[in-house]
mmCIF file of C-alpha atoms in Angstrom:
data_model
loop_
_atom_site.group_PDB
_atom_site.id
_atom_site.type_symbol
_atom_site.label_atom_id
_atom_site.label_comp_id
_atom_site.label_asym_id
_atom_site.label_seq_id
_atom_site.Cartn_x
_atom_site.Cartn_y
_atom_site.Cartn_z
ATOM 1 C CA MET I 1458 0.000 0.000 0.000
ATOM 2 C CA LEU I 1459 1.236 3.492 -0.809
ATOM 3 C CA THR I 1460 1.960 5.709 2.158
ATOM 4 C CA VAL I 1461 2.123 9.476 2.422
ATOM 5 C CA PRO I 1462 4.574 11.260 4.758
ATOM 6 C CA ALA I 1463 3.582 13.960 7.182
ATOM 7 C CA ASP I 1464 3.741 17.551 6.020
ATOM 8 C CA ARG I 1465 6.713 19.753 6.765
ATOM 9 C CA LYS I 1466 6.837 21.756 9.976
ATOM 10 C CA GLU I 1467 6.477 25.526 10.017
ATOM 11 C CA SER I 1468 10.034 25.811 11.340
ATOM 12 C CA ASP I 1469 11.391 24.401 8.053
ATOM 13 C CA LYS I 1470 10.396 27.469 6.008
ATOM 14 C CA ARG I 1471 12.787 29.047 3.518
ATOM 15 C CA GLU I 1472 15.140 26.105 3.455
ATOM 16 C CA ASN I 1473 17.644 25.795 0.615
ATOM 17 C CA TYR I 1474 17.435 22.676 -1.549
ATOM 18 C CA VAL I 1475 19.288 20.641 -4.113
ATOM 19 C CA VAL I 1476 16.880 18.556 -6.198
ATOM 20 C CA ILE I 1477 18.266 15.632 -8.214
ATOM 21 C CA GLY I 1478 16.397 14.279 -11.213
ATOM 22 C CA ASP I 1479 15.856 10.766 -12.578
ATOM 23 C CA ILE I 1480 19.115 8.767 -12.375
ATOM 24 C CA HIS I 1481 17.930 5.474 -13.940
ATOM 25 C CA GLY I 1482 20.937 3.327 -13.131
ATOM 26 C CA CYS I 1483 23.526 5.839 -14.394
ATOM 27 C CA ALA I 1484 25.929 5.411 -11.479
ATOM 28 C CA GLN I 1485 28.942 7.070 -13.131
ATOM 29 C CA SER I 1486 26.959 10.153 -14.098
ATOM 30 C CA PHE I 1487 25.487 10.342 -10.601
ATOM 31 C CA ALA I 1488 28.913 10.156 -8.962
ATOM 32 C CA ALA I 1489 30.197 12.927 -11.229
ATOM 33 C CA LEU I 1490 27.180 15.128 -10.484
ATOM 34 C CA LEU I 1491 27.705 14.743 -6.741
ATOM 35 C CA GLU I 1492 31.247 16.041 -7.189
ATOM 36 C CA LYS I 1493 29.837 19.185 -8.805
ATOM 37 C CA LEU I 1494 27.412 19.598 -5.911
ATOM 38 C CA LYS I 1495 30.008 19.601 -3.126
ATOM 39 C CA PRO I 1496 29.767 23.389 -2.608
ATOM 40 C CA TYR I 1497 26.109 22.896 -1.631
ATOM 41 C CA GLU I 1498 26.411 20.034 0.839
ATOM 42 C CA ASP I 1499 24.850 22.038 3.677
ATOM 43 C CA ARG I 1500 21.477 22.037 1.871
ATOM 44 C CA LYS I 1501 18.654 19.538 1.968
ATOM 45 C CA PHE I 1502 18.870 17.116 -0.956
ATOM 46 C CA VAL I 1503 15.625 15.959 -2.560
ATOM 47 C CA PHE I 1504 15.875 12.935 -4.849
ATOM 48 C CA ILE I 1505 12.959 12.937 -7.267
ATOM 49 C CA GLY I 1506 12.836 9.149 -7.805
ATOM 50 C CA ASP I 1507 13.556 6.630 -10.591
ATOM 51 C CA TYR I 1508 16.948 5.605 -9.270
ATOM 52 C CA ILE I 1509 16.738 2.275 -11.105
ATOM 53 C CA ASP I 1510 16.053 0.565 -14.463
ATOM 54 C CA ARG I 1511 17.343 1.044 -18.008
ATOM 55 C CA GLY I 1512 20.848 2.198 -17.041
ATOM 56 C CA PRO I 1513 23.646 -0.313 -16.368
ATOM 57 C CA ASP I 1514 24.161 -0.036 -12.594
ATOM 58 C CA SER I 1515 21.008 0.436 -10.537
ATOM 59 C CA LYS I 1516 22.572 -1.328 -7.563
ATOM 60 C CA GLY I 1517 25.537 1.041 -7.704
ATOM 61 C CA VAL I 1518 23.197 4.034 -7.746
ATOM 62 C CA VAL I 1519 21.334 2.834 -4.655
ATOM 63 C CA ASP I 1520 24.607 2.028 -2.880
ATOM 64 C CA ARG I 1521 25.762 5.595 -3.458
ATOM 65 C CA VAL I 1522 22.420 7.146 -2.482
ATOM 66 C CA LEU I 1523 22.467 5.228 0.806
ATOM 67 C CA GLN I 1524 26.056 6.223 1.486
ATOM 68 C CA PHE I 1525 25.278 9.856 0.680
ATOM 69 C CA ALA I 1526 22.158 9.883 2.868
ATOM 70 C CA HIS I 1527 24.196 8.760 5.889
ATOM 71 C CA SER I 1528 26.074 12.060 5.885
ATOM 72 C CA HIS I 1529 23.606 14.485 4.271
ATOM 73 C CA ASP I 1530 20.078 15.710 4.904
ATOM 74 C CA CYS I 1531 18.080 13.844 2.257
ATOM 75 C CA VAL I 1532 14.494 13.287 1.145
ATOM 76 C CA LEU I 1533 14.107 10.124 -0.938
ATOM 77 C CA LEU I 1534 11.040 10.082 -3.162
ATOM 78 C CA ARG I 1535 9.582 7.095 -4.995
ATOM 79 C CA GLY I 1536 9.404 6.921 -8.761
ATOM 80 C CA ASN I 1537 7.158 4.752 -10.885
ATOM 81 C CA HIS I 1538 10.077 2.391 -11.537
ATOM 82 C CA GLU I 1539 10.565 1.712 -7.835
ATOM 83 C CA GLN I 1540 6.806 1.211 -7.571
ATOM 84 C CA MET I 1541 6.834 -1.316 -10.431
ATOM 85 C CA MET I 1542 9.602 -3.233 -8.676
ATOM 86 C CA LEU I 1543 7.712 -3.252 -5.375
ATOM 87 C CA ASP I 1544 4.493 -4.285 -7.127
ATOM 88 C CA SER I 1545 6.292 -7.186 -8.802
ATOM 89 C CA GLN I 1546 7.514 -8.393 -5.418
ATOM 90 C CA TYR I 1547 4.014 -8.191 -3.991
ATOM 91 C CA THR I 1548 2.155 -9.823 -6.881
ATOM 92 C CA GLY I 1549 4.836 -12.130 -8.275
ATOM 93 C CA ASP I 1550 4.162 -10.691 -11.750
ATOM 94 C CA ALA I 1551 7.190 -8.825 -13.094
ATOM 95 C CA GLN I 1552 6.072 -8.465 -16.714
ATOM 96 C CA LEU I 1553 5.327 -4.727 -16.586
ATOM 97 C CA TRP I 1554 8.531 -4.013 -14.721
ATOM 98 C CA MET I 1555 10.650 -6.089 -17.110
ATOM 99 C CA MET I 1556 9.097 -4.276 -20.081
ATOM 100 C CA ASN I 1557 10.219 -0.975 -18.570
ATOM 101 C CA GLY I 1558 13.869 -1.661 -17.867
ATOM 102 C CA GLY I 1559 13.703 -3.964 -14.862
ATOM 103 C CA VAL I 1560 15.955 -6.515 -16.570
ATOM 104 C CA THR I 1561 18.993 -4.263 -16.215
ATOM 105 C CA THR I 1562 18.230 -3.697 -12.534
ATOM 106 C CA MET I 1563 18.114 -7.404 -11.812
ATOM 107 C CA GLN I 1564 21.312 -7.901 -13.779
ATOM 108 C CA SER I 1565 23.014 -5.318 -11.584
ATOM 109 C CA TYR I 1566 22.034 -7.461 -8.580
ATOM 110 C CA ASP I 1567 23.249 -10.631 -10.370
ATOM 111 C CA GLY I 1568 19.816 -12.201 -10.179
ATOM 112 C CA ALA I 1569 16.753 -13.247 -12.120
ATOM 113 C CA PRO I 1570 13.535 -11.221 -11.906
ATOM 114 C CA ILE I 1571 11.996 -11.360 -8.405
ATOM 115 C CA GLU I 1572 14.165 -14.355 -7.450
ATOM 116 C CA VAL I 1573 17.113 -12.236 -6.356
ATOM 117 C CA ASP I 1574 17.521 -11.523 -2.650
ATOM 118 C CA LEU I 1575 18.071 -7.798 -2.362
ATOM 119 C CA PRO I 1576 20.444 -6.587 0.347
ATOM 120 C CA PRO I 1577 18.266 -5.760 3.377
ATOM 121 C CA GLU I 1578 19.284 -2.110 3.325
ATOM 122 C CA HIS I 1579 18.235 -1.878 -0.318
ATOM 123 C CA GLN I 1580 14.865 -3.465 0.369
ATOM 124 C CA ARG I 1581 14.282 -0.986 3.185
ATOM 125 C CA PHE I 1582 15.326 1.852 0.897
ATOM 126 C CA TYR I 1583 12.793 0.948 -1.803
ATOM 127 C CA SER I 1584 10.007 0.302 0.694
ATOM 128 C CA ASN I 1585 10.580 3.514 2.661
ATOM 129 C CA THR I 1586 10.687 5.977 -0.222
ATOM 130 C CA ASN I 1587 8.038 8.694 0.035
ATOM 131 C CA LEU I 1588 5.329 9.648 -2.431
ATOM 132 C CA TYR I 1589 5.775 13.367 -1.982
ATOM 133 C CA PHE I 1590 7.532 16.073 -0.013
ATOM 134 C CA ASP I 1591 5.565 19.215 0.804
ATOM 135 C CA THR I 1592 7.021 22.483 2.077
ATOM 136 C CA PRO I 1593 5.546 25.955 2.515
ATOM 137 C CA ASP I 1594 7.170 27.075 -0.737
ATOM 138 C CA TYR I 1595 7.350 23.964 -2.945
ATOM 139 C CA PHE I 1596 5.755 20.600 -3.596
ATOM 140 C CA PHE I 1597 7.971 17.744 -4.780
ATOM 141 C CA SER I 1598 6.813 14.470 -6.313
ATOM 142 C CA HIS I 1599 8.188 12.154 -8.941
ATOM 143 C CA ALA I 1600 5.610 12.760 -11.663
ATOM 144 C CA GLY I 1601 3.894 15.977 -10.627
ATOM 145 C CA LEU I 1602 0.172 16.549 -10.139
ATOM 146 C CA PRO I 1603 -2.953 16.664 -12.302
ATOM 147 C CA PRO I 1604 -3.443 20.238 -13.494
ATOM 148 C CA ASP I 1605 -7.042 20.636 -12.331
ATOM 149 C CA ILE I 1606 -6.523 20.131 -8.574
ATOM 150 C CA THR I 1607 -4.641 22.016 -5.904
ATOM 151 C CA VAL I 1608 -1.765 20.577 -3.912
ATOM 152 C CA GLU I 1609 -3.940 20.454 -0.809
ATOM 153 C CA GLU I 1610 -6.719 18.616 -2.653
ATOM 154 C CA ALA I 1611 -4.272 16.029 -3.974
ATOM 155 C CA LYS I 1612 -2.701 15.434 -0.569
ATOM 156 C CA GLY I 1613 -6.071 14.925 1.042
ATOM 157 C CA ASP I 1614 -7.497 12.403 -1.423
ATOM 158 C CA PRO I 1615 -6.134 8.820 -1.574
ATOM 159 C CA ASP I 1616 -7.470 8.536 -5.119
ATOM 160 C CA TYR I 1617 -4.643 10.810 -6.245
ATOM 161 C CA GLU I 1618 -1.815 8.811 -4.660
ATOM 162 C CA ASN I 1619 -0.843 7.106 -7.910
ATOM 163 C CA SER I 1620 -0.724 10.442 -9.698
ATOM 164 C CA PHE I 1621 2.324 11.416 -7.633
ATOM 165 C CA ILE I 1622 4.358 8.753 -9.433
ATOM 166 C CA TRP I 1623 2.534 8.219 -12.739
ATOM 167 C CA THR I 1624 0.693 11.280 -14.049
ATOM 168 C CA ARG I 1625 1.589 13.210 -17.186
ATOM 169 C CA SER I 1626 -1.754 14.969 -17.461
ATOM 170 C CA HIS I 1627 -0.205 18.329 -16.561
ATOM 171 C CA VAL I 1628 2.389 18.276 -19.343
ATOM 172 C CA GLY I 1629 1.410 20.970 -21.791
ATOM 173 C CA ALA I 1630 -1.539 22.150 -19.694
ATOM 174 C CA SER I 1631 -2.426 25.797 -20.247
ATOM 175 C CA ARG I 1632 -3.898 26.299 -16.781
ATOM 176 C CA LEU I 1633 -2.837 24.955 -13.394
ATOM 177 C CA LYS I 1634 -4.688 25.090 -10.079
ATOM 178 C CA TRP I 1635 -1.494 24.552 -8.109
ATOM 179 C CA GLU I 1636 -0.946 27.107 -5.358
ATOM 180 C CA LYS I 1637 2.840 26.710 -5.301
ATOM 181 C CA PRO I 1638 5.588 25.461 -7.667
ATOM 182 C CA VAL I 1639 5.585 21.693 -8.238
ATOM 183 C CA ILE I 1640 8.990 20.115 -8.891
ATOM 184 C CA PHE I 1641 9.040 16.735 -10.642
ATOM 185 C CA GLY I 1642 10.758 14.433 -13.133
ATOM 186 C CA HIS I 1643 9.259 11.357 -14.856
ATOM 187 C CA THR I 1644 8.717 12.971 -18.275
ATOM 188 C CA PRO I 1645 12.118 13.342 -20.012
ATOM 189 C CA VAL I 1646 12.797 16.633 -21.782
ATOM 190 C CA PRO I 1647 15.885 18.005 -23.593
ATOM 191 C CA GLU I 1648 16.108 21.008 -21.266
ATOM 192 C CA PRO I 1649 14.695 21.590 -17.764
ATOM 193 C CA VAL I 1650 11.277 23.236 -17.633
ATOM 194 C CA LEU I 1651 11.435 26.206 -15.268
ATOM 195 C CA ASP I 1652 7.997 27.765 -15.498
ATOM 196 C CA GLU I 1653 6.434 29.701 -12.635
ATOM 197 C CA LEU I 1654 4.556 26.696 -11.232
ATOM 198 C CA MET I 1655 5.829 23.736 -13.281
ATOM 199 C CA ILE I 1656 9.454 22.619 -12.892
ATOM 200 C CA ASN I 1657 10.585 19.434 -14.655
ATOM 201 C CA ILE I 1658 14.192 18.286 -14.112
ATOM 202 C CA ASP I 1659 14.189 14.906 -15.892
ATOM 203 C CA THR I 1660 16.576 15.531 -18.771
ATOM 204 C CA GLY I 1661 16.863 11.889 -19.781
ATOM 205 C CA CYS I 1662 20.347 10.973 -18.581
ATOM 206 C CA VAL I 1663 19.762 7.387 -19.691
ATOM 207 C CA PHE I 1664 18.578 8.526 -23.153
ATOM 208 C CA LYS I 1665 21.868 10.002 -24.369
ATOM 209 C CA GLY I 1666 21.707 10.718 -28.091
ATOM 210 C CA ARG I 1667 17.911 10.854 -28.243
ATOM 211 C CA GLY I 1668 16.428 14.218 -29.107
ATOM 212 C CA GLY I 1669 18.968 16.325 -27.260
ATOM 213 C CA MET I 1670 18.633 14.421 -23.993
ATOM 214 C CA GLY I 1671 21.380 12.714 -22.026
ATOM 215 C CA ASN I 1672 22.091 14.933 -19.000
ATOM 216 C CA LEU I 1673 21.592 14.307 -15.303
ATOM 217 C CA THR I 1674 20.168 17.477 -13.784
ATOM 218 C CA ALA I 1675 20.253 19.018 -10.326
ATOM 219 C CA LEU I 1676 18.316 22.139 -9.380
ATOM 220 C CA LEU I 1677 19.216 24.651 -6.684
ATOM 221 C CA LEU I 1678 16.303 26.228 -4.878
ATOM 222 C CA PRO I 1679 15.292 28.946 -4.308
ATOM 223 C CA GLU I 1680 17.729 30.241 -6.969
ATOM 224 C CA ARG I 1681 16.358 27.972 -9.731
ATOM 225 C CA GLU I 1682 19.928 27.435 -10.863
ATOM 226 C CA VAL I 1683 20.550 24.301 -12.927
ATOM 227 C CA ILE I 1684 23.681 22.138 -12.549
ATOM 228 C CA GLN I 1685 24.096 19.344 -15.084
ATOM 229 C CA GLN I 1686 26.320 16.355 -15.690
ATOM 230 C CA PRO I 1687 26.460 14.947 -19.220
ATOM 231 C CA GLY I 1688 25.732 11.233 -19.241
ATOM 232 C CA LEU I 1689 28.868 9.084 -18.929
ATOM 233 C CA GLU I 1690 27.348 5.662 -19.470
#
């Protein structure tokens, strides 16, 4: 069952953030991006989800995320790819996950689909990722939000839980009911989208050579400054 974390406390206002987009198994690119982010290590790091699948080293990505989270203030969000993996464990049916890049993840763990025994700390990591992270100034989720509801409406209705990791209904929408900027990934784009309310930082690191994509993107907030690492895989 999907779970939703508690809202942020009032005392956390005006915090500075580093937001990291979809990594998708690109461990080398991720390591290089973290080097570029060393001047900002006193900030809160928000990982937007989709750590795994498609790229060559999902296990290596999760190893590094866990190591990084031990020494940094981190929020770890769940992407649809982590959800597909968890669903396959629960149902025993991995077909959807395998069709969407799960094969490379299992190969990185040296196992067959579902049959592999994940390291306990990795299983806890996947299971404990959050659906969203809400602050007074921003709302973070993997996929975003439907355009015709407010953040508060979405948080208060369990029917919208899947939208936090799956929706694309807001992409290209001319009107948004959101009351604050929503930062997300999930939908790969050649360049980050930095509109007033809609901020997309999935620049398709794993899709190098396709339509101008192929960068792993981090975003500094509140500056809205973009730091990128070209894909190394």
